[in-house]
Coordinates of C-alpha atoms in Angstrom, one line a residue:
M1 CA 29.7 81.9 14.1
F2 CA 28.8 83.7 10.4
V3 CA 26.8 86.7 10.9
Q4 CA 24.5 87.4 7.9
E5 CA 25.2 91.2 6.0
L6 CA 22.3 93.1 4.4
E7 CA 24.9 95.4 3.0
P8 CA 27.4 92.9 2.0
V9 CA 29.3 94.8 -1.1
A10 CA 30.9 97.9 -0.8
D11 CA 27.9 98.9 1.9
S12 CA 25.3 99.1 -1.2
L13 CA 21.9 97.5 -0.3
G14 CA 21.2 97.7 -4.7
L15 CA 24.7 96.3 -5.5
S16 CA 24.4 93.8 -3.0
A17 CA 20.8 92.7 -4.1
L18 CA 22.7 92.5 -7.7
I19 CA 25.3 89.9 -6.9
A20 CA 22.6 87.7 -4.9
A21 CA 20.1 87.9 -7.8
L22 CA 23.1 86.4 -9.9
P23 CA 22.2 83.0 -9.1
L24 CA 18.4 83.5 -10.0
V25 CA 19.2 85.2 -12.7
T26 CA 21.6 82.1 -14.0
V27 CA 18.7 79.9 -13.2
L28 CA 15.8 81.5 -15.1
V29 CA 18.2 82.3 -18.2
L30 CA 19.2 79.0 -18.8
L31 CA 16.1 77.1 -18.3
G32 CA 14.2 79.8 -20.3
A33 CA 16.4 81.1 -22.9
V34 CA 19.2 78.7 -23.0
R35 CA 16.6 76.0 -23.0
M36 CA 18.9 74.0 -20.7
K37 CA 17.6 70.6 -19.2
A38 CA 16.5 71.7 -15.7
H39 CA 18.8 69.8 -13.9
R40 CA 21.9 71.0 -15.7
A41 CA 20.8 74.8 -14.9
G42 CA 20.2 73.8 -11.3
L43 CA 23.8 72.6 -10.6
I44 CA 24.9 75.5 -12.1
G45 CA 23.1 78.0 -10.5
L46 CA 24.0 75.8 -7.4
A47 CA 27.5 76.6 -8.4
V48 CA 26.8 80.1 -8.6
A49 CA 25.0 80.6 -5.4
V50 CA 28.2 79.2 -3.4
L51 CA 30.3 81.5 -5.4
V52 CA 28.7 84.3 -4.5
A53 CA 28.1 83.3 -0.7
W54 CA 31.6 82.4 -0.6
L55 CA 33.5 85.2 -2.2
A56 CA 30.9 87.9 -1.7
Y57 CA 29.2 87.5 1.0
G58 CA 32.4 86.7 3.3
M59 CA 30.0 83.0 4.6
P60 CA 33.4 80.5 4.9
L61 CA 33.3 78.1 2.4
G62 CA 32.6 75.0 5.1
Q63 CA 29.6 76.3 6.2
T64 CA 28.3 77.5 2.5
L65 CA 29.2 73.9 1.4
S66 CA 27.4 72.8 4.7
S67 CA 24.2 74.7 3.7
G68 CA 24.0 72.8 0.1
A69 CA 24.1 69.7 1.8
Q70 CA 21.5 70.3 4.1
G71 CA 19.4 71.3 0.7
V72 CA 20.5 68.2 -0.4
L73 CA 19.3 66.2 2.4
F74 CA 15.9 68.0 2.3
G75 CA 15.5 67.5 -1.2
I76 CA 16.0 63.7 -0.7
F77 CA 13.9 63.0 2.3
P78 CA 11.3 64.2 3.0
I79 CA 10.6 65.9 -0.7
M80 CA 11.6 63.1 -2.9
W81 CA 10.8 60.8 -0.6
I82 CA 6.9 61.4 -0.9
V83 CA 7.3 61.5 -4.5
V84 CA 9.3 58.5 -5.8
N85 CA 6.7 56.5 -3.4
A86 CA 3.7 57.9 -4.7
L87 CA 4.7 56.8 -8.4
W88 CA 5.5 53.2 -7.5
V89 CA 2.0 53.2 -6.2
Y90 CA 1.1 54.2 -9.7
R91 CA 3.4 52.3 -11.4
M92 CA 2.4 49.1 -9.4
T93 CA -1.4 49.6 -10.9
V94 CA 0.0 50.0 -14.1
R95 CA 1.5 46.8 -14.5
T96 CA -1.0 44.5 -12.5
Q97 CA -3.8 46.8 -15.2
H98 CA -5.5 47.7 -12.4
F99 CA -4.9 51.2 -13.9
D100 CA -7.0 50.4 -16.8
I101 CA -9.6 48.7 -15.1
L102 CA -10.2 52.2 -13.4
R103 CA -10.0 53.8 -16.3
R104 CA -13.0 52.2 -18.1
S105 CA -14.7 52.6 -14.3
F106 CA -14.3 56.4 -15.2
G107 CA -15.5 56.1 -18.8
R108 CA -19.1 54.2 -17.6
L109 CA -19.7 57.1 -15.0
S110 CA -21.2 59.3 -17.9
D111 CA -20.8 58.9 -21.5
D112 CA -21.0 63.1 -21.7
P113 CA -17.5 63.8 -22.8
R114 CA -18.0 67.4 -20.9
I115 CA -18.9 65.2 -17.6
Q116 CA -15.7 63.4 -18.3
A117 CA -13.4 66.1 -18.7
L118 CA -14.7 66.9 -14.8
V119 CA -14.3 63.7 -13.2
I120 CA -10.8 62.5 -15.4
A121 CA -8.9 65.7 -15.7
F122 CA -10.0 68.2 -12.8
C123 CA -10.9 65.2 -9.9
F124 CA -9.0 62.1 -10.6
G125 CA -6.0 64.9 -12.1
A126 CA -5.9 65.9 -8.5
L127 CA -5.7 62.7 -6.7
L128 CA -3.2 62.2 -9.2
E129 CA -1.3 65.1 -8.1
A130 CA -1.9 64.7 -4.5
L131 CA 0.2 61.5 -5.0
A132 CA 2.6 61.9 -7.4
G133 CA 2.3 65.4 -9.2
F134 CA 5.7 66.5 -11.4
G135 CA 3.9 66.4 -14.4
A136 CA 2.3 62.3 -13.7
P137 CA -1.5 63.8 -14.0
V138 CA -1.2 65.9 -16.5
A139 CA 0.3 63.2 -19.2
I140 CA -2.1 60.1 -17.5
C141 CA -5.2 62.4 -17.2
A142 CA -4.5 63.2 -21.3
V143 CA -4.2 59.4 -22.5
M144 CA -7.1 58.6 -21.0
L145 CA -9.3 61.1 -22.7
V146 CA -7.5 60.4 -25.9
A147 CA -8.8 57.2 -24.8
L148 CA -12.0 58.4 -24.7
G149 CA -12.2 59.8 -27.8
F150 CA -11.2 63.4 -27.4
D151 CA -9.2 65.1 -29.9
P152 CA -5.2 64.9 -28.7
V153 CA -4.9 68.9 -28.6
R154 CA -8.1 69.4 -26.7
A155 CA -7.2 66.5 -24.7
A156 CA -3.5 68.1 -23.8
V157 CA -5.0 71.0 -23.1
V158 CA -7.8 70.0 -20.9
A159 CA -5.2 68.3 -18.8
L160 CA -2.8 71.1 -18.7
V161 CA -5.7 74.0 -17.6
A162 CA -6.6 71.0 -14.7
N163 CA -3.5 70.7 -13.2
T164 CA -3.9 74.5 -11.1
A165 CA -6.1 74.3 -8.2
P166 CA -4.7 71.2 -6.4
V167 CA -0.8 71.7 -7.6
A168 CA 0.3 73.5 -4.3
F169 CA -0.7 70.7 -2.1
G170 CA 0.5 67.9 -4.5
A171 CA 2.2 65.4 -3.3
M172 CA 1.6 65.2 -0.3
G173 CA 2.1 68.8 0.4
T174 CA 5.1 68.8 -0.9
P175 CA 5.5 72.7 -1.8
V176 CA 3.9 74.2 1.0
V177 CA 5.7 71.8 3.1
T178 CA 8.9 73.1 1.3
L179 CA 7.9 76.8 1.8
A180 CA 7.2 76.3 5.4
Q181 CA 10.8 74.9 5.7
V182 CA 12.4 77.7 3.5
T183 CA 10.4 80.2 5.1
G184 CA 11.0 79.2 8.9
L185 CA 6.9 79.5 8.9
P186 CA 5.1 77.2 10.7
L187 CA 3.6 75.2 8.2
D188 CA 0.3 74.7 9.6
S189 CA 0.2 78.8 9.3
V190 CA 1.3 78.7 5.9
A191 CA -0.8 75.8 4.6
A192 CA -4.2 77.3 6.6
V193 CA -3.5 81.1 4.0
V194 CA -2.7 79.0 0.6
G195 CA -6.1 77.5 1.6
R196 CA -8.2 80.5 1.3
Q197 CA -6.6 81.4 -1.7
T198 CA -6.7 77.9 -4.5
P199 CA -9.7 77.1 -3.3
L200 CA -11.1 80.9 -5.2
L201 CA -9.6 78.8 -8.3
A202 CA -11.3 75.7 -8.2
L203 CA -14.9 77.5 -8.8
V204 CA -13.7 78.9 -11.8
V205 CA -11.8 75.5 -13.1
P206 CA -14.4 73.7 -13.9
L207 CA -16.0 76.2 -15.6
V208 CA -13.2 76.6 -17.9
L209 CA -12.8 73.3 -18.2
V210 CA -16.5 72.5 -19.9
G211 CA -15.8 75.7 -21.9
L212 CA -12.7 74.7 -23.4
V213 CA -14.2 71.1 -24.2
D214 CA -17.7 72.5 -26.0
G215 CA -17.6 76.3 -25.6
K216 CA -21.0 78.7 -25.3
R217 CA -23.1 75.2 -25.6
G218 CA -21.0 73.3 -22.7
L219 CA -21.5 76.3 -20.4
R220 CA -25.0 76.6 -21.1
E221 CA -25.6 73.0 -20.4
T222 CA -23.0 72.1 -17.8
W223 CA -22.6 74.6 -15.9
L224 CA -24.7 73.5 -12.8
P225 CA -22.2 69.8 -12.5
A226 CA -19.5 72.3 -12.8
V227 CA -20.3 74.8 -10.2
V228 CA -21.7 71.8 -8.1
C229 CA -17.7 70.0 -8.8
G230 CA -15.8 73.0 -7.8
L231 CA -18.0 74.0 -4.8
A232 CA -17.5 71.1 -3.5
F233 CA -14.2 70.7 -4.0
A234 CA -13.1 74.4 -2.9
A235 CA -15.1 73.2 0.1
A236 CA -12.8 70.1 1.1
Q237 CA -9.7 72.0 -0.1
F238 CA -10.3 74.5 2.2
V239 CA -11.4 72.7 5.6
A240 CA -8.8 69.7 5.0
S241 CA -6.0 72.6 4.5
N242 CA -7.3 74.7 7.6
Y243 CA -8.2 72.2 9.9
V244 CA -7.4 68.4 9.4
S245 CA -3.7 67.7 7.7
A246 CA -2.2 69.7 4.4
Q247 CA -1.2 66.4 3.0
L248 CA -5.3 65.6 2.8
A249 CA -6.2 68.7 1.1
D250 CA -5.7 67.5 -2.7
I251 CA -7.0 64.0 -1.7
G252 CA -10.2 65.2 -0.1
A253 CA -11.1 67.8 -2.0
A254 CA -10.6 65.1 -5.7
L255 CA -12.8 62.7 -3.6
A256 CA -15.3 65.3 -2.5
G257 CA -16.0 66.8 -5.8
A258 CA -15.8 63.5 -7.5
A259 CA -18.8 62.4 -5.3
A260 CA -20.7 65.8 -5.7
L261 CA -20.6 65.1 -10.0
V262 CA -21.6 61.3 -9.1
A263 CA -24.3 62.4 -6.9
L264 CA -26.0 64.9 -8.8
P265 CA -28.7 63.4 -11.0
G266 CA -27.8 65.2 -13.8
S267 CA -24.6 65.0 -14.6
R268 CA -25.4 61.3 -14.9
K269 CA -27.8 61.8 -17.8
P270 CA -26.8 60.7 -21.7
A271 CA -25.2 63.6 -23.6
A272 CA -26.8 64.3 -27.0
E273 CA -25.3 62.4 -30.1
S274 CA -24.4 66.6 -31.5
V275 CA -22.2 66.7 -28.7
R276 CA -20.5 63.2 -28.6
T277 CA -19.9 63.7 -32.5
A278 CA -19.1 67.5 -32.0
V279 CA -16.2 67.0 -28.9
L280 CA -15.2 63.6 -29.7
T281 CA -13.3 63.8 -32.6
G282 CA -10.7 61.0 -31.9
V283 CA -10.1 57.1 -32.1
R284 CA -11.9 56.1 -28.9
S285 CA -10.0 52.9 -27.6
E286 CA -11.8 49.7 -28.2
D287 CA -11.3 47.8 -24.6
L288 CA -13.3 50.5 -23.2
D289 CA -16.3 48.0 -23.1
T290 CA -14.9 45.3 -21.7
E291 CA -17.2 44.3 -18.4
D292 CA -14.6 44.3 -15.6
P293 CA -15.9 41.9 -12.3
R294 CA -16.6 44.0 -9.3
P295 CA -14.0 42.8 -7.6
E296 CA -11.2 44.0 -9.9
V297 CA -12.7 47.3 -10.0
L298 CA -12.6 47.6 -6.0
R299 CA -8.9 46.3 -6.2
A300 CA -8.7 49.4 -8.8
Y301 CA -10.0 51.8 -6.2
A302 CA -8.2 50.3 -3.2
P303 CA -4.7 52.2 -3.5
Y304 CA -6.3 55.3 -3.3
A305 CA -8.4 54.6 -0.4
L306 CA -5.5 52.7 1.4
I307 CA -4.2 56.1 1.4
V308 CA -6.5 57.8 2.2
V309 CA -7.5 55.8 5.3
I310 CA -3.5 55.3 6.6
F311 CA -2.9 59.2 6.3
S312 CA -6.3 59.8 8.1
L313 CA -5.1 57.4 10.9
A314 CA -1.9 59.1 10.6
Q315 CA -3.9 62.4 12.2
I316 CA -5.5 61.4 14.9
P317 CA -3.6 63.2 18.1
A318 CA -2.6 59.6 19.7
V319 CA -1.2 57.9 16.5
K320 CA 0.4 61.3 15.1
D321 CA 2.2 61.3 18.7
F322 CA 3.7 57.8 17.9
L323 CA 5.1 58.3 15.1
A324 CA 6.2 61.5 16.1
E325 CA 8.3 59.8 19.0
A326 CA 10.7 58.3 15.6
T327 CA 11.5 62.3 14.7
Q328 CA 15.2 62.9 15.5
V329 CA 16.2 66.7 15.7
F330 CA 20.0 67.8 15.7
D331 CA 22.8 69.9 15.5
W332 CA 23.6 70.4 11.5
P333 CA 27.2 69.7 11.5
F334 CA 30.0 72.6 10.1
L335 CA 27.0 75.5 10.7
N336 CA 26.9 78.1 13.0
V337 CA 24.5 81.4 11.6
T338 CA 23.0 84.2 13.0
D339 CA 20.7 86.9 10.6
A340 CA 21.7 90.4 10.7
D341 CA 20.1 91.0 14.2
G342 CA 22.1 87.9 15.5
N343 CA 19.2 86.0 16.6
P344 CA 20.2 81.9 15.6
V345 CA 18.5 80.6 12.4
G346 CA 16.0 77.8 12.1
A347 CA 19.2 75.8 9.9
N348 CA 21.3 75.5 12.7
A349 CA 19.3 72.6 14.0
F350 CA 17.8 69.7 11.5
T351 CA 14.7 67.7 12.1
L352 CA 14.5 64.7 10.6
P353 CA 10.5 62.7 10.7
L354 CA 11.2 59.4 9.9
V355 CA 8.4 58.0 10.6
S356 CA 5.6 60.6 10.3
T357 CA 6.4 61.9 6.5
G358 CA 4.1 61.7 4.0
G359 CA 6.3 59.6 2.2
T360 CA 6.9 56.7 4.8
L361 CA 3.2 56.9 5.1
V362 CA 3.1 56.4 1.2
L363 CA 5.3 53.7 1.8
L364 CA 3.2 51.9 3.6
A365 CA -0.1 52.3 1.3
G366 CA 2.2 50.4 -1.4
L367 CA 3.0 47.6 0.8
L368 CA -0.6 47.1 1.5
T369 CA -1.4 48.1 -2.5
A370 CA 1.2 45.5 -3.6
G371 CA -0.6 42.6 -1.6
V372 CA -3.6 43.6 -2.2
I373 CA -3.4 43.9 -6.4
G374 CA -1.4 40.9 -5.7
V375 CA 1.7 42.2 -6.8
H376 CA 4.9 39.9 -5.9
A377 CA 7.6 41.2 -3.8
R378 CA 10.2 40.8 -6.0
V379 CA 8.5 42.9 -8.7
A380 CA 7.6 45.4 -6.1
V381 CA 11.5 45.8 -5.3
R382 CA 11.8 45.8 -9.2
E383 CA 9.2 48.7 -9.6
W384 CA 10.2 50.4 -6.8
A385 CA 14.0 50.7 -8.0
A386 CA 12.7 51.7 -11.5
T387 CA 10.9 54.3 -10.4
V388 CA 13.7 55.9 -8.9
H389 CA 15.9 55.8 -12.0
E390 CA 12.5 57.1 -13.7
L391 CA 13.0 59.8 -11.9
R392 CA 16.5 60.3 -11.7
F393 CA 17.2 63.4 -13.0
A394 CA 14.0 65.1 -10.8
I395 CA 15.4 64.4 -8.1
L396 CA 19.1 65.6 -9.8
T397 CA 17.0 68.9 -10.3
V398 CA 15.0 69.2 -7.1
T399 CA 18.0 68.8 -5.0
S400 CA 20.4 70.6 -6.8
V401 CA 17.2 73.7 -6.7
L402 CA 17.1 72.8 -3.0
A403 CA 20.7 73.4 -2.3
L404 CA 20.9 76.6 -4.1
A405 CA 17.8 77.9 -1.8
Y406 CA 19.7 76.9 1.3
V407 CA 22.8 78.4 0.1
M408 CA 20.9 81.7 -0.8
N409 CA 19.1 81.5 2.2
L410 CA 21.4 81.1 5.1
S411 CA 24.5 83.3 3.6
G412 CA 21.8 86.4 3.2
Q413 CA 21.4 86.7 -0.6
A414 CA 17.7 86.1 0.0
A415 CA 17.1 88.8 3.0
V416 CA 19.0 91.1 0.9
I417 CA 17.1 90.9 -2.1
G418 CA 13.9 91.1 0.3
H419 CA 15.2 93.9 1.8
F420 CA 15.5 95.4 -1.7
V421 CA 12.3 94.0 -3.3
A422 CA 10.4 95.8 -0.4
A423 CA 11.0 99.2 -1.7
A424 CA 7.6 98.2 -3.8
G425 CA 5.4 98.8 -0.8
A426 CA 2.1 98.0 -1.2
G427 CA 2.9 96.9 -4.9
L428 CA 4.5 94.1 -3.5
A429 CA 0.6 92.2 -3.0
F430 CA 0.2 92.1 -6.8
L431 CA 3.5 91.5 -7.8
S432 CA 3.8 88.6 -5.6
P433 CA 1.8 85.9 -7.1
V434 CA 3.8 87.2 -10.2
L435 CA 6.9 86.1 -8.9
G436 CA 5.7 82.4 -8.0
W437 CA 4.1 82.0 -11.3
F438 CA 7.5 83.3 -13.1
G439 CA 9.5 80.6 -10.8
V440 CA 7.1 77.8 -11.3
A441 CA 6.7 78.8 -15.9
V442 CA 10.4 78.5 -15.7
S443 CA 11.3 75.4 -13.6
G444 CA 7.9 73.8 -14.1
S445 CA 7.6 72.6 -9.9
D446 CA 5.9 75.0 -7.1
T447 CA 8.0 73.2 -5.0
S448 CA 11.2 74.9 -7.0
A449 CA 9.8 78.1 -7.1
N450 CA 8.4 77.8 -3.3
A451 CA 12.4 77.1 -2.3
L452 CA 14.0 80.0 -4.7
F453 CA 11.6 82.6 -3.8
G454 CA 9.6 81.7 -0.7
A455 CA 12.5 83.7 2.0
L456 CA 12.9 86.3 -0.3
Q457 CA 8.8 86.9 0.2
V458 CA 8.5 86.5 3.3
T459 CA 11.7 89.6 3.7
A460 CA 10.1 91.3 1.2
A461 CA 6.5 91.2 3.5
R462 CA 8.3 92.0 6.9
Q463 CA 10.1 95.1 5.6
S464 CA 6.8 96.5 4.1
G465 CA 4.4 95.7 6.7
L466 CA 2.3 93.0 4.9
S467 CA 1.8 89.6 6.3
P468 CA 4.8 87.3 5.5
E469 CA 2.2 84.3 5.0
L470 CA 0.1 85.6 3.1
L471 CA 3.0 86.8 0.5
A472 CA 4.6 83.6 1.2
A473 CA 1.6 81.8 0.5
A474 CA 1.0 84.0 -2.8
N475 CA 4.4 82.5 -4.2
S476 CA 2.5 79.1 -3.7
S477 CA -0.9 80.1 -5.7
G478 CA 0.5 82.1 -8.3
G479 CA 3.1 79.4 -9.1
V480 CA -0.2 76.7 -9.7
L481 CA -0.9 78.7 -12.9
G482 CA 2.8 78.5 -14.0
K483 CA 2.0 74.9 -14.5
M484 CA 0.0 75.1 -17.8
I485 CA 2.6 76.9 -19.2
S486 CA 6.4 75.5 -18.2
P487 CA 8.3 73.7 -20.5
Q488 CA 8.3 70.7 -18.6
N489 CA 4.7 70.0 -18.3
L490 CA 4.2 71.4 -22.1
T491 CA 6.9 68.7 -23.2
I492 CA 5.1 65.7 -20.9
A493 CA 1.5 66.6 -22.4
C494 CA 2.5 66.7 -26.4
A495 CA 4.9 63.5 -25.3
A496 CA 1.6 61.9 -23.6
V497 CA -1.0 62.7 -26.8
G498 CA 1.5 62.0 -29.5
L499 CA 1.9 65.7 -30.5
A500 CA 5.8 66.0 -29.8
G501 CA 7.7 69.2 -31.8
K502 CA 3.9 70.7 -31.2
E503 CA 4.7 72.6 -27.6
G504 CA 4.2 76.3 -28.9
D505 CA 0.4 75.4 -30.4
L506 CA -0.3 74.6 -27.0
L507 CA 1.5 77.0 -25.4
R508 CA -0.6 79.8 -27.6
K509 CA -3.4 78.1 -26.3
V510 CA -3.4 78.1 -22.5
L511 CA -0.9 81.1 -22.4
P512 CA -4.4 83.3 -22.6
W513 CA -6.0 81.1 -19.4
S514 CA -2.5 81.3 -17.5
L515 CA -2.5 85.3 -17.6
G516 CA -6.2 85.5 -17.1
L517 CA -6.4 83.1 -13.7
L518 CA -2.9 85.0 -12.6
L519 CA -4.6 88.1 -12.7
V520 CA -7.6 86.6 -10.7
M521 CA -5.3 85.7 -8.5
C522 CA -3.1 89.0 -8.2
L523 CA -6.1 90.8 -7.4
I524 CA -7.5 88.4 -4.5
V525 CA -4.1 88.3 -3.0
V526 CA -4.2 92.5 -3.3
A527 CA -7.5 92.3 -1.9
Q528 CA -6.5 89.6 1.1
S529 CA -3.8 92.6 2.3
T530 CA -6.5 95.2 2.4
F531 CA -9.7 95.5 4.2
L532 CA -12.1 94.4 1.9
L533 CA -10.8 90.4 2.2
G534 CA -8.1 90.8 5.1
W535 CA -11.0 88.8 6.9
M536 CA -10.4 85.8 5.4
L537 CA -7.2 85.1 6.6
P538 CA -6.3 83.2 9.8

């Protein structure tokens, strides 16, 4: 048995925390200063975490390696299992050109570029974030906006800023699932608090988007569609995350926001030519005027409808219980750890949800999608293999970061840092979102930031008397605002619209919005930690 200690280095909490921070500092410096590839930085950080756990914290090498192996397995299944299958569905729609049909369908909803930005970047981007995440919404939405005639820089900025409110529940709830796993908090509790923070961003972001597209005139003329879209999105995200399923939060929000826009008569009104001339300064795609047969349009929407239906059915209690029967729970080999109080940690046992996990449900939707849009079985398998190959470095990054997080959590490194940070007292509520923001800014992933800092936030919260669920959720909610300035996302946006090498220009345009919205989130979390907004917490 390995018992975690709070002062393993020279009987000093400060020195122990300093040594425990080495893996995190290593990763952040390699990513932010050295500009090393994320998967390499993750592997080096993992090696440092193993050495610290073994040599400084006294965790037996066998248990240390076993901790990392558990993190690797969790990174592969269910985390990347979700992402691979979701991106596979998208690749099949691109191959059959049904994605182009979908793009043209969006273009016909309204000729007003400000409304198009809301439909594509905010609503459809949220749907893509729900299905895949990891930069896919930014790339795809930016390309669609350029095809509609948006200037490449404006398209990239709009896509980056829009990719905020849905991120915490992206990839079928992967960030909050990871957060619950590494903190030991119930998923429903964590998702409920995040679902009472990020919807507040959704009220603001649509207004920011129409302002980015058309300045003060955009706000003056299209504030109502922006507010209606944001309200519908926020309400659906809140309801789904608190009362239905975290995995359906973004899907429901995206569909509700789009439906509200379509239902609002003013959003279908033709835009003034002066608006189109001022905003659409790029080259419009020639295929936008192509008339698509109605059956093909329905088939283009079918993959997303199938995912919604399958996930909705999976939430029916009888179906949920049936799917859970295949879940395997077993003692993790070579691992016997207790915390400083002598209580066994949850990682001693491992839960493997073979069928009920989001990735398996998306796989089922993908198989049905292949039949609906006419993809041959051989081609579907080839596309799945190509998806795995495309994501190979993302898989390596996620698994190495989660292995690092598990080693830090189980050896006691995260607990020691948390006890040390707790000295900030009430100031933790303000700093908590900043830590998540910083983690996503350098790693490009809310999932990675939650894995790195989630346990630390919970430990610090318990030591300072704050709500563990609040600070854990704040890590994820603050993190979503770092996504638009992460080097990974900036590079993806530039590559998508043909601005390679212009990442610095984009950063200067989106950084003020990232910092401004972060300040709003910090104030929300502080208010939720007091009587001002404490009533919002479940």
